[in-house]
PDB file of C-alpha atoms in Angstrom:
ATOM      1  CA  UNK A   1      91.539  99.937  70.996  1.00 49.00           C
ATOM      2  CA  UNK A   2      91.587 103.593  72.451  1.00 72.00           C
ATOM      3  CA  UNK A   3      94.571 104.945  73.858  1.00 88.00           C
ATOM      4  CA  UNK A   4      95.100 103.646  77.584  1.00 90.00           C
ATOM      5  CA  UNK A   5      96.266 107.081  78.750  1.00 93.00           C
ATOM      6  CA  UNK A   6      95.829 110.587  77.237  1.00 95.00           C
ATOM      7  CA  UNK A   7      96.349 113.819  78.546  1.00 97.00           C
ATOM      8  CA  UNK A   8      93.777 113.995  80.465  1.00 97.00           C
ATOM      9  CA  UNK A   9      94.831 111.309  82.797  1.00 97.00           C
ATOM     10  CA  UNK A  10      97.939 112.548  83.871  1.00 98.00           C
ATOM     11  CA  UNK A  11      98.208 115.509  86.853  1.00 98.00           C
ATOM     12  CA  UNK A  12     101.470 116.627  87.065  1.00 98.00           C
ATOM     13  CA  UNK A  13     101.060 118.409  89.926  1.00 97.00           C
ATOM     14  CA  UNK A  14      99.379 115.607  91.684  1.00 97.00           C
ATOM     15  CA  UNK A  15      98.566 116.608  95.433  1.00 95.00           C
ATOM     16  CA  UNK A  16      97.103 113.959  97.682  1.00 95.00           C
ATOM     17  CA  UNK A  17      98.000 113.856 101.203  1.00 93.00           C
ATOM     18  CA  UNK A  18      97.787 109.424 101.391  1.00 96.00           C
ATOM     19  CA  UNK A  19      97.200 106.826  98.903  1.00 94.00           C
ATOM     20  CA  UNK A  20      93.326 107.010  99.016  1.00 95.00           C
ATOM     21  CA  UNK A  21      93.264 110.667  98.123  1.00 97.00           C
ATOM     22  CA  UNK A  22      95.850 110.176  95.542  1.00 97.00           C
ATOM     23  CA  UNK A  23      93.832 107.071  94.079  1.00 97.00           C
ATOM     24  CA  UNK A  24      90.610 108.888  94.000  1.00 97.00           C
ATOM     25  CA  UNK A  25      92.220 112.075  92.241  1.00 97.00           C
ATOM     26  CA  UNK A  26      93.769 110.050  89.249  1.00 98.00           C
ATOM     27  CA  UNK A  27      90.142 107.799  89.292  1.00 98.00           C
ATOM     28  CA  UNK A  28      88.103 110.973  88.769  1.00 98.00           C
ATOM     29  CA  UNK A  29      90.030 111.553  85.970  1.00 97.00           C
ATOM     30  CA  UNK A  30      88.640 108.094  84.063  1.00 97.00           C
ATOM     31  CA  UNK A  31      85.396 109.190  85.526  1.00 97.00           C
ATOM     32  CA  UNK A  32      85.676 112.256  83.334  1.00 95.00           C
ATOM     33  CA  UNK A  33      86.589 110.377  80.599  1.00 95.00           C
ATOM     34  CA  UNK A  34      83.361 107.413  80.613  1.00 96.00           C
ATOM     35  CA  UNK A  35      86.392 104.923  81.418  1.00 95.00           C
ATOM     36  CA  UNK A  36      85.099 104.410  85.600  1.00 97.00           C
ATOM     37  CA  UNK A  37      81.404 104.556  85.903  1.00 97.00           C
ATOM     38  CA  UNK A  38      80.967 104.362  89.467  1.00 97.00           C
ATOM     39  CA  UNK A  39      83.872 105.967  91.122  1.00 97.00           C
ATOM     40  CA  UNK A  40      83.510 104.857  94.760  1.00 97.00           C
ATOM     41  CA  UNK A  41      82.875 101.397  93.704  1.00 97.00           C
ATOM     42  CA  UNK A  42      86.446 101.598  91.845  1.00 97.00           C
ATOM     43  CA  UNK A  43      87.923 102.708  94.866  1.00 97.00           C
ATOM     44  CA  UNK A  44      86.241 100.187  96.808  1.00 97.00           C
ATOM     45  CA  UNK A  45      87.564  97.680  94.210  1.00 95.00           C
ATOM     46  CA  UNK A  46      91.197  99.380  94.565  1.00 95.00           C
ATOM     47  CA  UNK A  47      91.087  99.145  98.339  1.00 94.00           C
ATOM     48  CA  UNK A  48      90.428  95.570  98.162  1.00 94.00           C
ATOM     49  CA  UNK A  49      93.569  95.020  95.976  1.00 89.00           C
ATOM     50  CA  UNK A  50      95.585  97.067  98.605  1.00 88.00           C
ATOM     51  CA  UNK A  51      94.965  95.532 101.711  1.00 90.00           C
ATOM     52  CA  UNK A  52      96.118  92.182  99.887  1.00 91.00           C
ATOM     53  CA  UNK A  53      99.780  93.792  99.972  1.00 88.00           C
ATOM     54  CA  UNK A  54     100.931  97.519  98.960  1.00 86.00           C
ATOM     55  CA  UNK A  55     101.577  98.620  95.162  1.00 90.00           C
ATOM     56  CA  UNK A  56     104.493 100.467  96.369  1.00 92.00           C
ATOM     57  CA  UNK A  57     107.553  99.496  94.707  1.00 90.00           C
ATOM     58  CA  UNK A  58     111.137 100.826  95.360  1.00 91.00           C
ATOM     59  CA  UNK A  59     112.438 103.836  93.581  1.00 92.00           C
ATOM     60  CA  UNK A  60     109.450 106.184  94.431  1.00 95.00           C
ATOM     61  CA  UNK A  61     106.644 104.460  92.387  1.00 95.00           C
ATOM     62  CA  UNK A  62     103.516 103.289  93.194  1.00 95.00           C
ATOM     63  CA  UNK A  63     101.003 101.249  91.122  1.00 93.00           C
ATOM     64  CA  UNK A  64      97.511 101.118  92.481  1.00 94.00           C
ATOM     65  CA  UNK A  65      95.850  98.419  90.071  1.00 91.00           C
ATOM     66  CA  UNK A  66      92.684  96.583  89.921  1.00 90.00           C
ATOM     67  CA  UNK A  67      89.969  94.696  87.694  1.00 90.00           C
ATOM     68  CA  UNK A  68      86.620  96.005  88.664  1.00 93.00           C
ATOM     69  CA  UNK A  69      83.195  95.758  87.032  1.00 95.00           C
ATOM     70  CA  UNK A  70      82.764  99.484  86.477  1.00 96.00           C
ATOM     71  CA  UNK A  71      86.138  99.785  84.214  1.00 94.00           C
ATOM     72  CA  UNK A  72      84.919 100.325  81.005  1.00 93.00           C
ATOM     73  CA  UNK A  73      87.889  99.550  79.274  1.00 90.00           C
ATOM     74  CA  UNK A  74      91.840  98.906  80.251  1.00 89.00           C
ATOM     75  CA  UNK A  75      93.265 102.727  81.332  1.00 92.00           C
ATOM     76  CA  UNK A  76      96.472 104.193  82.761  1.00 94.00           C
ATOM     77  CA  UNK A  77      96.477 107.571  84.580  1.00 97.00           C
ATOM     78  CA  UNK A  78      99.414 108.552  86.015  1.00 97.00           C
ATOM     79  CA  UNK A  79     100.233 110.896  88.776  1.00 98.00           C
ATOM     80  CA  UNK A  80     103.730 113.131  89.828  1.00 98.00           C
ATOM     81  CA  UNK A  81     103.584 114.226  93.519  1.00 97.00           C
ATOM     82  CA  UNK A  82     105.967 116.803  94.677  1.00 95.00           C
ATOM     83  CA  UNK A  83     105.713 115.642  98.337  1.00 95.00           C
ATOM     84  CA  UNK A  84     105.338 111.788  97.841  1.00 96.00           C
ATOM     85  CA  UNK A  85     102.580 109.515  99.349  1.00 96.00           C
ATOM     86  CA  UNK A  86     103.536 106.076 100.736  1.00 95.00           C
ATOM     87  CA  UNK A  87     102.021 103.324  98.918  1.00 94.00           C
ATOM     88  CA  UNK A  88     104.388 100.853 101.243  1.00 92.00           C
ATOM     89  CA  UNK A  89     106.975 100.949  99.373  1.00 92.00           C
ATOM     90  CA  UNK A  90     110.490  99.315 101.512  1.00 92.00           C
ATOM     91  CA  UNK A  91     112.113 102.426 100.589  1.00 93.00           C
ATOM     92  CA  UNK A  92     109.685 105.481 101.351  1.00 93.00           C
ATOM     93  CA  UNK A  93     106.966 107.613  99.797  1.00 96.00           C
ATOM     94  CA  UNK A  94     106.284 107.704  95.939  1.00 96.00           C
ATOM     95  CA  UNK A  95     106.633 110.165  93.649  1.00 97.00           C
ATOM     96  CA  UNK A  96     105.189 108.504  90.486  1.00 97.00           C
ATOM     97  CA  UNK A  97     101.848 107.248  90.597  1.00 97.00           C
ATOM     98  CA  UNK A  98      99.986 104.970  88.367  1.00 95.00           C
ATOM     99  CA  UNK A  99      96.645 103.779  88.532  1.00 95.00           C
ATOM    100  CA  UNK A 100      95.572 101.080  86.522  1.00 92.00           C
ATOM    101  CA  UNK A 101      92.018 100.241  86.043  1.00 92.00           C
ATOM    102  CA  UNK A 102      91.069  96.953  84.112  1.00 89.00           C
ATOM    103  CA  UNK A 103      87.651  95.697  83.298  1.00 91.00           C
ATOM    104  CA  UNK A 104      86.262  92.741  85.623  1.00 89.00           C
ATOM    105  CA  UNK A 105      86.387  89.743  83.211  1.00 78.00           C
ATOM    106  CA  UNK A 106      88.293  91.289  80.490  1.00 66.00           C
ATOM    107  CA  UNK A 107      91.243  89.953  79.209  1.00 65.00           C
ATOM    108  CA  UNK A 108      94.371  90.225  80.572  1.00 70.00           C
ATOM    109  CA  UNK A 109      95.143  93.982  79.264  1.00 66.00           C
ATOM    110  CA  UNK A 110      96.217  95.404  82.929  1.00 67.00           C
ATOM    111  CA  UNK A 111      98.747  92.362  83.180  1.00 73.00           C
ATOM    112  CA  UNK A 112     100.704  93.561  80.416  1.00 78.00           C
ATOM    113  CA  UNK A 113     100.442  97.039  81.161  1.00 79.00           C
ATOM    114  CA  UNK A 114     101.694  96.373  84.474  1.00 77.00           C
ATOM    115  CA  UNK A 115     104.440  93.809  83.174  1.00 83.00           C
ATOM    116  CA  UNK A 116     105.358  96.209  80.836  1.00 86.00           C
ATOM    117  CA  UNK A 117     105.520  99.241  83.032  1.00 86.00           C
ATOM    118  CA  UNK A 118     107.535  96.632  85.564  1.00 84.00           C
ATOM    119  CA  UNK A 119     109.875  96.783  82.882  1.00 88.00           C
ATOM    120  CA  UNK A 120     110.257 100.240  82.446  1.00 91.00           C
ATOM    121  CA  UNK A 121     110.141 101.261  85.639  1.00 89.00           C
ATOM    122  CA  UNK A 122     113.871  99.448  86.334  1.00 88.00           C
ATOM    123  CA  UNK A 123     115.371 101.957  83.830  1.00 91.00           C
ATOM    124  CA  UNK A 124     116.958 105.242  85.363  1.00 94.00           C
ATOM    125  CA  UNK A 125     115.975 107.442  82.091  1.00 95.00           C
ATOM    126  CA  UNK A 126     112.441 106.195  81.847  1.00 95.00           C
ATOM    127  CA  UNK A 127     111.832 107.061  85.996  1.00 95.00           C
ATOM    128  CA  UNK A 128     114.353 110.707  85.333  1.00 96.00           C
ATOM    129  CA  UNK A 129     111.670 111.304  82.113  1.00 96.00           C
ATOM    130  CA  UNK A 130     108.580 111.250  83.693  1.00 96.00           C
ATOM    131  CA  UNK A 131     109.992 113.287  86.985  1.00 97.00           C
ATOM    132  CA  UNK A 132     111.262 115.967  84.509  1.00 97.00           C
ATOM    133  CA  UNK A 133     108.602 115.769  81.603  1.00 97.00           C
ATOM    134  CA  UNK A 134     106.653 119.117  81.910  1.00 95.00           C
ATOM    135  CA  UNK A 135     103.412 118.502  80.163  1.00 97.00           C
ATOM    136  CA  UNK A 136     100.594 116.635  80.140  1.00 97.00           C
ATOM    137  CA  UNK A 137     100.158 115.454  77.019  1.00 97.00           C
ATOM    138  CA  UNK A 138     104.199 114.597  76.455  1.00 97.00           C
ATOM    139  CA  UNK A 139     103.855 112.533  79.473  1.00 97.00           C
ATOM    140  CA  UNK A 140     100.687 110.400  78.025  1.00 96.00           C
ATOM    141  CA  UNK A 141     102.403 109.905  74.816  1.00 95.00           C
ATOM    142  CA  UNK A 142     105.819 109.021  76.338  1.00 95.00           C
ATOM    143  CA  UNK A 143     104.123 106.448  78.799  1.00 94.00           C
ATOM    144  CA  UNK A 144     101.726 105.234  75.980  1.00 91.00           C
ATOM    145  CA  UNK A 145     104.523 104.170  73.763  1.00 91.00           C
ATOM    146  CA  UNK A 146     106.773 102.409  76.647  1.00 89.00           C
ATOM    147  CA  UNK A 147     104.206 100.657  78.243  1.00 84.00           C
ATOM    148  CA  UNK A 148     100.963 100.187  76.008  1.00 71.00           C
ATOM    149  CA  UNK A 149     100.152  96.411  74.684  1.00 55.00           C
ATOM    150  CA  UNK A 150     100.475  96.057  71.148  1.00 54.00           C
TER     151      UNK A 150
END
């Protein structure tokens, strides 16, 4: 299995003024990559899973997540917004986004990804990393060792 998240699917500088634009900017960045092949289906597939009940969790994170039949394969991107979008989180806006995009069918990849990012996501220095980590590529390999399935 490929890496679920490289460098190319993190923006640091993420700036998206609600949860769809912030969705669609981290989406077009599997797009790039082969991982989405139909983007506005995927966001159709992501709007679906949001109206069910927000991905915002306490702390300043949200986790847009979905299976959808144009996922190629299980993929994180992750997002850092300087000005925070509200994913419906109790507590306010989020700061650290992460979209996870599972194929439709597949096997349960996303679950542990999100399980395992639960995880981490409860840990002060894992949230304090990724709000001070200054580079693309040291944020995909931090995240991809904490949270990818073995």
């Amino acid at each position: 299995m490929t890496d679920v998240i490289t460098a190319e699917f993190v923006d640091l500088t993420l700036d998206a003024g609600d949860r769809q634009a912030a969705a669609r900017s981290l989406a077009q960045r599997l797009v790039g990559a082969q991982r989405v092949t139909d983007l506005d289906g995927f966001l159709a597939d992501i709007a679906t899973r949001e109206s069910q009940m927000p991905t915002g969790i306490e702390g300043g994170i949200g986790i847009p997540h979905c299976r959808s039949t144009h996922v190629t394969e299980p993929s994180l991107a992750f997002g850092r917004s300087a000005a925070g979008i509200d994913f419906g989180a109790p507590d306010g806006p989020a700061d650290l986004i992460f979209l996870i995009a599972a194929p439709e069918g597949g096997d349960a990849s996303h679950m542990k990804i999100l399980a395992s990012l639960a995880r981490k996501l409860v840990r002060q220095d894992f949230k304090d990393t990724l709000r001070s980590i200054g580079d693309p590529g040291e944020a995909a390999t931090f995240i991809q060792k904490e949270v990818a399935p073995s």
